[in-house]
């Protein structure tokens, strides 16, 4: 190689060194008073972790790898989606077809990708006359193009089911909210398990990817492109179009090999696909290597396996892999050769991912991250502005003087949430509970504002009771049966009548009969039915579990007067549960409303406690002055068990829920998962108390609860195991404490 090329290589290395500078410290790049530059630390963005920021640590043994999901385009069937764009009326639909078509052409659409606790959105686009192939959509379909993607780190046992949804921008640029048009799901884990063909559009009956193509490099990298069918949100068996996606999946070993080969291009100044000695040393300099000239020359000789004084991609990958295996990677690569960020010592895998993402930067458009749920993306900007302007807890200007902790329209967990977030244990995705926006604002005004506190004190609670009694009478009347279809439409996709023992809606004589309907036994299997050491869910619910009352009051129950004695209505009975654990089962209106026993035992007694009928919604539970668990109407079942000692099972009524009906009686022996009773219409809650050391909750439930995030579970699912303590067992047959 000529002297000119060597000088150019040295000049590049020098410029890289001067650009990033190397001084102690961290943080973002900035100039110091002495003129030196402090470089930023190579930290992976929070949005890349599908399981949330708590899972930032990555380890090869617990990792599937890095996946990039790209949404290219969607073809939506115009005929099938006409009803979604505008509900049919008694008028002539054909007469307005031209107007509808013009509206659809002007309308903007965007794609939303949700995975675990992360949600990403594409830009908004109008209908395209032709796709990437240049051909017009077939059959009158409308095509929308984005070609945007996102990278995610997938943990084994973590979230892997990605939901891809297509939204239509609402009127006045989304002032009234955007509308979900269609959706599908894709299991990204299958690409790492050698079965990418099993990644399918969950929810569309019998649907599989079409026009699938791609490659498998054989060294841990898989690239697949396919069309996925898009399902109607109201009817999962109805296909409304298709979406073309690409998935590139690299396991840790494949990601490393891919990175080493790609690094060659950074220093290949003459473009011959190999590195000379000078180019090799310029690459080491760009990586911030600590090797001296002799060590660098020796490493080049080691890499040059065929002795041609050149290092190709395979030879470079082999020597860098060997250095990594010997534990010398950080000495060899101390900074990102792309942006100069300082790499983190001892975190080789995260460093490899960081540099790989830096190399990808600019190679394609990225989906916009920073969201938690699809609802946050599609929410009306007018509603967000209203919340910000009127609700102190959502960030009102009136709250600025006392330290505002909330963002306009931002989502937080627990008491800080502007909307109700729930972690779906099955899909491992954070979802937003379906609550009408007006009702959300009204509940916040009533339960979390000084004005609401005044109203509750001055007759508001009596009005809630009268409202509940009035609606209870109506829900038992034949006229209320007409509300069943409306209810199913409101919670479309969330109520599966195929699970019901009587699936025909027309057979229910009133709304309450439908509301507390029974399910087929096979719809809710009981976990470890024959193992009494396993605790199961008492209901379809949003669940919180805590090892102590102290944890519960710190993270979730904010009522100032909450106590075990107040909950049970008996100070002496409460002593048995001092230091014990508890589970809170909150049933939303769309849930199956019969409740069951989490453990088997003998019913000792059932005691009714009169009270109010405030909502059990988290907005009220998180209120400091509502005290819903100790003021609401409730009924306490005492259960004696051999393994768990005494168990208190408290059914709590709520607004519109005046009826708590038990289907068992004192003296009855009930197996684990056996039915205990049911609630009439509305939301409601069950609190189950265990004695100290009786239960060890599943770790995922504990972590979500400590983060003030409810977990969506179904009746019969495992929640934990016997805690191994003999204290609870010894109480059975001992001194009476109730």
JSON list of N, CA and C in Angstrom, two decimals, residues 5-30:
[
{"chain": "A", "resi": 5, "resn": "UNK", "atom": "N", "xyz": [-2.13, 6.35, 1.06]},
{"chain": "A", "resi": 5, "resn": "UNK", "atom": "CA", "xyz": [-3.25, 5.65, 1.68]},
{"chain": "A", "resi": 5, "resn": "UNK", "atom": "C", "xyz": [-3.04, 5.48, 3.18]},
{"chain": "A", "resi": 6, "resn": "UNK", "atom": "N", "xyz": [-1.78, 5.20, 3.56]},
{"chain": "A", "resi": 6, "resn": "UNK", "atom": "CA", "xyz": [-1.47, 5.05, 4.98]},
{"chain": "A", "resi": 6, "resn": "UNK", "atom": "C", "xyz": [-1.69, 6.36, 5.72]},
{"chain": "A", "resi": 7, "resn": "UNK", "atom": "N", "xyz": [-1.30, 7.47, 5.08]},
{"chain": "A", "resi": 7, "resn": "UNK", "atom": "CA", "xyz": [-1.51, 8.77, 5.70]},
{"chain": "A", "resi": 7, "resn": "UNK", "atom": "C", "xyz": [-3.00, 9.07, 5.87]},
{"chain": "A", "resi": 8, "resn": "UNK", "atom": "N", "xyz": [-3.80, 8.66, 4.84]},
{"chain": "A", "resi": 8, "resn": "UNK", "atom": "CA", "xyz": [-5.24, 8.88, 4.93]},
{"chain": "A", "resi": 8, "resn": "UNK", "atom": "C", "xyz": [-5.82, 8.08, 6.09]},
{"chain": "A", "resi": 9, "resn": "UNK", "atom": "N", "xyz": [-5.37, 6.84, 6.24]},
{"chain": "A", "resi": 9, "resn": "UNK", "atom": "CA", "xyz": [-5.86, 6.00, 7.35]},
{"chain": "A", "resi": 9, "resn": "UNK", "atom": "C", "xyz": [-5.50, 6.61, 8.69]},
{"chain": "A", "resi": 10, "resn": "UNK", "atom": "N", "xyz": [-4.25, 7.09, 8.81]},
{"chain": "A", "resi": 10, "resn": "UNK", "atom": "CA", "xyz": [-3.83, 7.71, 10.07]},
{"chain": "A", "resi": 10, "resn": "UNK", "atom": "C", "xyz": [-4.63, 8.98, 10.34]},
{"chain": "A", "resi": 11, "resn": "UNK", "atom": "N", "xyz": [-4.92, 9.72, 9.25]},
{"chain": "A", "resi": 11, "resn": "UNK", "atom": "CA", "xyz": [-5.70, 10.95, 9.42]},
{"chain": "A", "resi": 11, "resn": "UNK", "atom": "C", "xyz": [-7.11, 10.68, 9.91]},
{"chain": "A", "resi": 12, "resn": "UNK", "atom": "N", "xyz": [-7.72, 9.59, 9.38]},
{"chain": "A", "resi": 12, "resn": "UNK", "atom": "CA", "xyz": [-9.08, 9.23, 9.82]},
{"chain": "A", "resi": 12, "resn": "UNK", "atom": "C", "xyz": [-9.06, 8.87, 11.29]},
{"chain": "A", "resi": 13, "resn": "UNK", "atom": "N", "xyz": [-8.08, 8.04, 11.69]},
{"chain": "A", "resi": 13, "resn": "UNK", "atom": "CA", "xyz": [-7.99, 7.65, 13.09]},
{"chain": "A", "resi": 13, "resn": "UNK", "atom": "C", "xyz": [-7.78, 8.86, 13.99]},
{"chain": "A", "resi": 14, "resn": "UNK", "atom": "N", "xyz": [-6.95, 9.81, 13.52]},
{"chain": "A", "resi": 14, "resn": "UNK", "atom": "CA", "xyz": [-6.70, 11.01, 14.31]},
{"chain": "A", "resi": 14, "resn": "UNK", "atom": "C", "xyz": [-7.94, 11.86, 14.48]},
{"chain": "A", "resi": 15, "resn": "UNK", "atom": "N", "xyz": [-8.70, 11.98, 13.36]},
{"chain": "A", "resi": 15, "resn": "UNK", "atom": "CA", "xyz": [-9.92, 12.79, 13.44]},
{"chain": "A", "resi": 15, "resn": "UNK", "atom": "C", "xyz": [-10.94, 12.16, 14.37]},
{"chain": "A", "resi": 16, "resn": "UNK", "atom": "N", "xyz": [-11.05, 10.81, 14.31]},
{"chain": "A", "resi": 16, "resn": "UNK", "atom": "CA", "xyz": [-11.98, 10.12, 15.21]},
{"chain": "A", "resi": 16, "resn": "UNK", "atom": "C", "xyz": [-11.57, 10.36, 16.66]},
{"chain": "A", "resi": 17, "resn": "UNK", "atom": "N", "xyz": [-10.25, 10.26, 16.93]},
{"chain": "A", "resi": 17, "resn": "UNK", "atom": "CA", "xyz": [-9.77, 10.46, 18.29]},
{"chain": "A", "resi": 17, "resn": "UNK", "atom": "C", "xyz": [-10.03, 11.87, 18.78]},
{"chain": "A", "resi": 18, "resn": "UNK", "atom": "N", "xyz": [-9.78, 12.88, 17.90]},
{"chain": "A", "resi": 18, "resn": "UNK", "atom": "CA", "xyz": [-10.02, 14.26, 18.31]},
{"chain": "A", "resi": 18, "resn": "UNK", "atom": "C", "xyz": [-11.50, 14.54, 18.49]},
{"chain": "A", "resi": 19, "resn": "UNK", "atom": "N", "xyz": [-12.34, 13.84, 17.67]},
{"chain": "A", "resi": 19, "resn": "UNK", "atom": "CA", "xyz": [-13.77, 14.08, 17.74]},
{"chain": "A", "resi": 19, "resn": "UNK", "atom": "C", "xyz": [-14.35, 13.63, 19.07]},
{"chain": "A", "resi": 20, "resn": "UNK", "atom": "N", "xyz": [-14.02, 12.42, 19.48]},
{"chain": "A", "resi": 20, "resn": "UNK", "atom": "CA", "xyz": [-14.64, 11.87, 20.68]},
{"chain": "A", "resi": 20, "resn": "UNK", "atom": "C", "xyz": [-13.88, 12.19, 21.94]},
{"chain": "A", "resi": 21, "resn": "UNK", "atom": "N", "xyz": [-12.53, 12.42, 21.85]},
{"chain": "A", "resi": 21, "resn": "UNK", "atom": "CA", "xyz": [-11.76, 12.73, 23.03]},
{"chain": "A", "resi": 21, "resn": "UNK", "atom": "C", "xyz": [-11.92, 11.69, 24.10]},
{"chain": "A", "resi": 22, "resn": "UNK", "atom": "N", "xyz": [-10.97, 11.53, 24.98]},
{"chain": "A", "resi": 22, "resn": "UNK", "atom": "CA", "xyz": [-11.12, 10.52, 26.03]},
{"chain": "A", "resi": 22, "resn": "UNK", "atom": "C", "xyz": [-10.69, 11.11, 27.35]},
{"chain": "A", "resi": 23, "resn": "UNK", "atom": "N", "xyz": [-11.69, 11.46, 28.15]},
{"chain": "A", "resi": 23, "resn": "UNK", "atom": "CA", "xyz": [-11.44, 11.97, 29.48]},
{"chain": "A", "resi": 23, "resn": "UNK", "atom": "C", "xyz": [-12.35, 11.21, 30.43]},
{"chain": "A", "resi": 24, "resn": "UNK", "atom": "N", "xyz": [-12.05, 11.28, 31.70]},
{"chain": "A", "resi": 24, "resn": "UNK", "atom": "CA", "xyz": [-12.88, 10.57, 32.68]},
{"chain": "A", "resi": 24, "resn": "UNK", "atom": "C", "xyz": [-14.23, 11.24, 32.78]},
{"chain": "A", "resi": 25, "resn": "UNK", "atom": "N", "xyz": [-15.25, 10.46, 33.23]},
{"chain": "A", "resi": 25, "resn": "UNK", "atom": "CA", "xyz": [-16.60, 10.99, 33.38]},
{"chain": "A", "resi": 25, "resn": "UNK", "atom": "C", "xyz": [-17.54, 10.34, 32.42]},
{"chain": "A", "resi": 26, "resn": "UNK", "atom": "N", "xyz": [-18.76, 10.81, 32.36]},
{"chain": "A", "resi": 26, "resn": "UNK", "atom": "CA", "xyz": [-19.77, 10.23, 31.49]},
{"chain": "A", "resi": 26, "resn": "UNK", "atom": "C", "xyz": [-20.84, 11.25, 31.21]},
{"chain": "A", "resi": 27, "resn": "UNK", "atom": "N", "xyz": [-21.93, 10.75, 30.64]},
{"chain": "A", "resi": 27, "resn": "UNK", "atom": "CA", "xyz": [-23.03, 11.62, 30.27]},
{"chain": "A", "resi": 27, "resn": "UNK", "atom": "C", "xyz": [-22.95, 12.00, 28.82]},
{"chain": "A", "resi": 28, "resn": "UNK", "atom": "N", "xyz": [-23.76, 12.98, 28.42]},
{"chain": "A", "resi": 28, "resn": "UNK", "atom": "CA", "xyz": [-23.78, 13.41, 27.02]},
{"chain": "A", "resi": 28, "resn": "UNK", "atom": "C", "xyz": [-22.55, 14.25, 26.70]},
{"chain": "A", "resi": 29, "resn": "UNK", "atom": "N", "xyz": [-22.19, 14.25, 25.42]},
{"chain": "A", "resi": 29, "resn": "UNK", "atom": "CA", "xyz": [-21.04, 15.02, 24.99]},
{"chain": "A", "resi": 29, "resn": "UNK", "atom": "C", "xyz": [-21.26, 16.50, 25.25]},
{"chain": "A", "resi": 30, "resn": "UNK", "atom": "N", "xyz": [-20.27, 17.14, 25.81]},
{"chain": "A", "resi": 30, "resn": "UNK", "atom": "CA", "xyz": [-20.36, 18.57, 26.03]},
{"chain": "A", "resi": 30, "resn": "UNK", "atom": "C", "xyz": [-18.94, 19.10, 26.22]}
]
